[in-house]
Short mmCIF file of C-alpha atoms in Angstrom, two decimals:
data_model
loop_
_atom_site.label_atom_id
_atom_site.label_comp_id
_atom_site.label_asym_id
_atom_site.label_seq_id
_atom_site.Cartn_x
_atom_site.Cartn_y
_atom_site.Cartn_z
CA MET A 1 -13.19 35.15 24.01
CA ASN A 2 -11.45 38.40 24.98
CA ASN A 3 -13.12 40.80 27.39
CA ILE A 4 -11.69 44.29 26.85
CA LEU A 5 -11.99 47.71 28.51
CA ALA A 6 -10.90 50.60 26.26
CA ILE A 7 -10.48 54.24 27.29
CA GLU A 8 -10.13 57.31 25.05
CA SER A 9 -9.68 60.82 26.45
CA SER A 10 -7.19 62.53 24.12
CA THR A 11 -9.75 65.01 22.67
CA GLU A 12 -12.92 66.82 23.72
CA LEU A 13 -14.89 63.61 23.09
CA CYS A 14 -14.30 61.23 25.97
CA SER A 15 -15.32 57.61 25.33
CA ILE A 16 -15.36 54.27 27.13
CA SER A 17 -15.99 50.91 25.49
CA ILE A 18 -16.24 47.45 26.98
CA PHE A 19 -16.26 44.29 24.88
CA TYR A 20 -17.80 41.65 27.12
CA ASN A 21 -19.21 38.22 26.26
CA ASN A 22 -18.99 39.09 22.56
CA LYS A 23 -21.04 42.26 22.98
CA LEU A 24 -19.80 45.84 22.62
CA PHE A 25 -20.96 48.52 25.09
CA ASN A 26 -20.11 52.24 24.65
CA LYS A 27 -20.42 55.49 26.60
CA TYR A 28 -19.51 58.97 25.37
CA LYS A 29 -19.14 62.41 26.91
CA TYR A 30 -18.45 65.57 24.91
CA THR A 31 -16.97 68.47 26.84
CA LYS A 32 -14.24 70.97 26.04
CA ILE A 33 -12.96 71.23 29.62
CA LYS A 34 -11.58 68.40 31.78
CA ASN A 35 -13.40 65.57 30.06
CA SER A 36 -11.07 63.10 31.76
CA LYS A 37 -12.92 63.64 35.08
CA TYR A 38 -15.87 61.72 33.57
CA LEU A 39 -13.89 58.57 32.81
CA LEU A 40 -14.59 56.69 36.05
CA ILE A 41 -18.25 57.77 35.96
CA LEU A 42 -18.64 56.39 32.43
CA ILE A 43 -16.88 53.16 33.33
CA SER A 44 -19.07 52.73 36.40
CA LYS A 45 -22.27 53.28 34.38
CA LEU A 46 -21.24 50.79 31.71
CA ILE A 47 -20.42 48.14 34.30
CA LYS A 48 -23.61 48.60 36.35
CA HIS A 49 -26.08 48.96 33.47
CA ASN A 50 -24.79 45.89 31.63
CA ASN A 51 -24.01 43.58 34.56
CA ILE A 52 -20.34 43.39 33.67
CA LYS A 53 -17.98 41.61 36.05
CA ILE A 54 -14.89 43.79 35.95
CA ASN A 55 -12.67 41.00 37.29
CA LEU A 56 -13.32 39.10 34.03
CA ILE A 57 -11.77 41.86 31.91
CA LYS A 58 -8.61 40.39 30.35
CA TYR A 59 -7.31 43.44 28.48
CA LEU A 60 -7.16 47.10 29.45
CA SER A 61 -6.40 49.54 26.66
CA PHE A 62 -6.09 53.29 26.20
CA ASN A 63 -5.07 55.88 23.63
CA LYS A 64 -1.50 56.92 24.37
CA GLY A 65 -1.70 59.96 22.07
CA PRO A 66 -0.74 62.23 20.52
CA GLY A 67 -3.48 64.33 22.05
CA SER A 68 -4.34 65.77 25.45
CA LEU A 69 -1.42 65.02 27.77
CA ILE A 70 -3.59 65.13 30.91
CA GLY A 71 -6.30 62.99 29.33
CA THR A 72 -3.92 60.28 28.16
CA ARG A 73 -2.09 60.21 31.51
CA ILE A 74 -5.32 59.77 33.44
CA SER A 75 -6.37 56.95 31.10
CA SER A 76 -3.02 55.29 31.75
CA ILE A 77 -3.40 55.67 35.54
CA ILE A 78 -6.90 54.16 35.45
CA CYS A 79 -5.67 51.15 33.47
CA LYS A 80 -2.73 50.65 35.82
CA THR A 81 -5.00 50.92 38.88
CA PHE A 82 -7.40 48.32 37.49
CA ASN A 83 -4.44 46.11 36.65
CA LEU A 84 -3.14 46.28 40.21
CA LYS A 85 -6.52 45.29 41.61
CA TYR A 86 -7.33 42.60 39.02
CA LYS A 87 -3.96 41.06 38.35
CA ASN A 88 -5.12 38.75 35.58
CA SER A 89 -5.50 41.63 33.08
CA LYS A 90 -2.99 42.98 30.56
CA ILE A 91 -2.48 46.64 29.50
CA ILE A 92 -2.15 47.53 25.81
CA TYR A 93 -1.89 51.06 24.47
CA ILE A 94 -2.67 52.26 20.95
CA ASN A 95 -1.82 55.60 19.33
CA SER A 96 -4.35 58.15 18.04
CA GLU A 97 -3.41 57.86 14.37
CA PHE A 98 -4.13 54.11 14.23
CA ILE A 99 -7.52 54.55 15.91
CA ILE A 100 -8.51 57.33 13.48
CA SER A 101 -7.30 55.32 10.49
CA GLU A 102 -9.27 52.28 11.65
CA ASN A 103 -12.40 54.45 11.86
CA TYR A 104 -11.92 55.90 8.38
CA PHE A 105 -11.11 52.70 6.50
CA LEU A 106 -13.75 50.64 8.31
CA LYS A 107 -16.41 53.07 7.07
CA LYS A 108 -14.76 54.08 3.79
CA LEU A 109 -17.10 54.39 0.83
CA GLU A 110 -16.14 53.06 -2.59
CA ASN A 111 -15.36 56.49 -4.02
CA GLU A 112 -13.36 57.74 -1.02
CA ASN A 113 -9.59 58.08 -0.90
CA ASN A 114 -7.29 55.12 -0.30
CA ILE A 115 -4.64 57.53 1.02
CA ILE A 116 -5.33 59.78 3.99
CA ASN A 117 -3.32 62.41 5.82
CA ILE A 118 -3.97 62.58 9.59
CA ILE A 119 -2.89 65.80 11.29
CA ILE A 120 -2.81 66.09 15.08
CA TYR A 121 -1.98 69.48 16.56
CA ASN A 122 -0.69 69.80 20.13
CA ASN A 123 0.82 73.27 20.16
CA ILE A 124 2.48 75.77 17.84
CA ASN A 125 5.73 73.80 17.68
CA ASN A 126 4.34 70.29 17.70
CA ILE A 127 2.27 69.06 14.75
CA TYR A 128 2.07 65.35 13.98
CA ASN A 129 1.56 64.35 10.36
CA PHE A 130 0.70 60.74 9.47
CA ILE A 131 0.04 59.23 6.04
CA PHE A 132 -1.94 55.99 5.73
CA LYS A 133 -2.77 53.93 2.67
CA ASN A 134 -5.50 51.30 3.03
CA ASN A 135 -5.11 51.45 6.82
CA ILE A 136 -1.33 50.91 6.68
CA LEU A 137 1.01 53.61 8.01
CA LEU A 138 3.34 54.88 5.28
CA ASN A 139 4.98 57.89 6.89
CA THR A 140 5.21 59.85 10.13
CA LYS A 141 6.56 63.35 10.61
CA ILE A 142 6.64 65.91 13.40
CA THR A 143 6.69 69.39 11.94
CA THR A 144 5.93 73.08 12.57
CA LEU A 145 2.94 75.23 11.70
CA ASN A 146 4.74 77.05 8.86
CA ASN A 147 5.96 73.82 7.28
CA ILE A 148 2.54 72.19 7.47
CA TYR A 149 1.01 75.12 5.53
CA LYS A 150 3.53 74.61 2.71
CA TYR A 151 2.99 70.87 2.72
CA LEU A 152 -0.82 71.03 2.65
CA LYS A 153 -0.87 73.33 -0.37
CA LYS A 154 0.88 70.60 -2.36
CA ILE A 155 -1.44 67.69 -1.45
CA ASN A 156 -4.95 68.98 -2.02
CA HIS A 157 -5.84 65.68 -3.74
CA ILE A 158 -5.38 63.67 -0.51
CA GLN A 159 -8.09 63.40 2.16
CA ILE A 160 -7.08 65.44 5.21
CA ILE A 161 -8.28 64.24 8.62
CA VAL A 162 -7.87 65.96 11.99
CA ASN A 163 -8.63 64.63 15.46
CA LYS A 164 -10.67 67.56 16.83
CA TYR A 165 -12.41 70.83 15.97
CA GLU A 166 -9.66 72.96 17.48
CA THR A 167 -7.11 71.49 15.07
CA LYS A 168 -9.26 72.23 12.03
CA TYR A 169 -9.93 75.83 13.00
CA LYS A 170 -6.38 76.64 14.11
CA ILE A 171 -4.48 75.12 11.21
CA PHE A 172 -6.85 75.51 8.28
CA LYS A 173 -8.38 78.93 8.91
CA LYS A 174 -5.90 80.41 6.39
CA PHE A 175 -7.10 78.16 3.59
CA ASP A 176 -9.95 78.92 1.21
CA LYS A 177 -13.48 77.87 2.19
CA GLN A 178 -13.78 75.11 -0.39
CA TYR A 179 -10.59 73.42 0.86
CA PHE A 180 -11.59 74.00 4.49
CA ASN A 181 -14.95 72.25 4.01
CA LYS A 182 -13.27 69.12 2.63
CA ILE A 183 -11.40 68.45 5.88
CA LYS A 184 -12.86 65.64 8.00
CA ILE A 185 -12.87 65.58 11.77
CA ILE A 186 -12.63 62.03 13.09
CA TYR A 187 -12.39 61.47 16.82
CA PRO A 188 -10.25 58.53 18.02
CA LYS A 189 -13.13 56.71 19.75
CA SER A 190 -12.63 53.84 22.18
CA LYS A 191 -14.77 51.40 20.15
CA TYR A 192 -12.13 51.51 17.40
CA ILE A 193 -9.46 50.61 19.94
CA ILE A 194 -11.46 47.42 20.54
CA LYS A 195 -11.84 46.85 16.78
CA ILE A 196 -8.05 46.97 16.44
CA LEU A 197 -7.38 44.72 19.44
CA ASN A 198 -9.87 42.09 18.29
CA LYS A 199 -7.79 41.64 15.13
CA TYR A 200 -4.66 40.68 17.03
CA ILE A 201 -5.47 39.21 20.46
#
């Protein structure tokens, strides 16, 4: 039995999940500004409300990104701090694109796409483009805003997924309304970090 603490703070939706004694506990906080300051509060509430013994946590995990640099760094610091105090735990990080893909394919309906395009936007010169088929990564590319516009016009048959509202409205505002409405926003939630880890540990 693997007890796991997972932290996600790479977007405006901050989430904490603890898998403990074969039960999954989750806490979420949505805020556009400094959501990472809520991480320790959420962890504390989960532990207290569910009588979790933090020293029995064997794995500490967080989203390494791409995403909010401050958020992912704070998640890393929290995991390292816990690891120093409770030395019997191990730190594992997972990237945003795998968490989002896990979410999509775990819930995928029969008529939904087997191929998805995950776009994560950090700034005007740094756009991450990932292609997954049946939850397996096929391709990764870091590109520019101009190049992503050209690329997206060629692949309107593939499901486009972004990691937050800001990405959708910054990148896709130039596209027609029908195309815009097809774009899914899937947050890389901490509970999907645990879903991934439970497959392999």
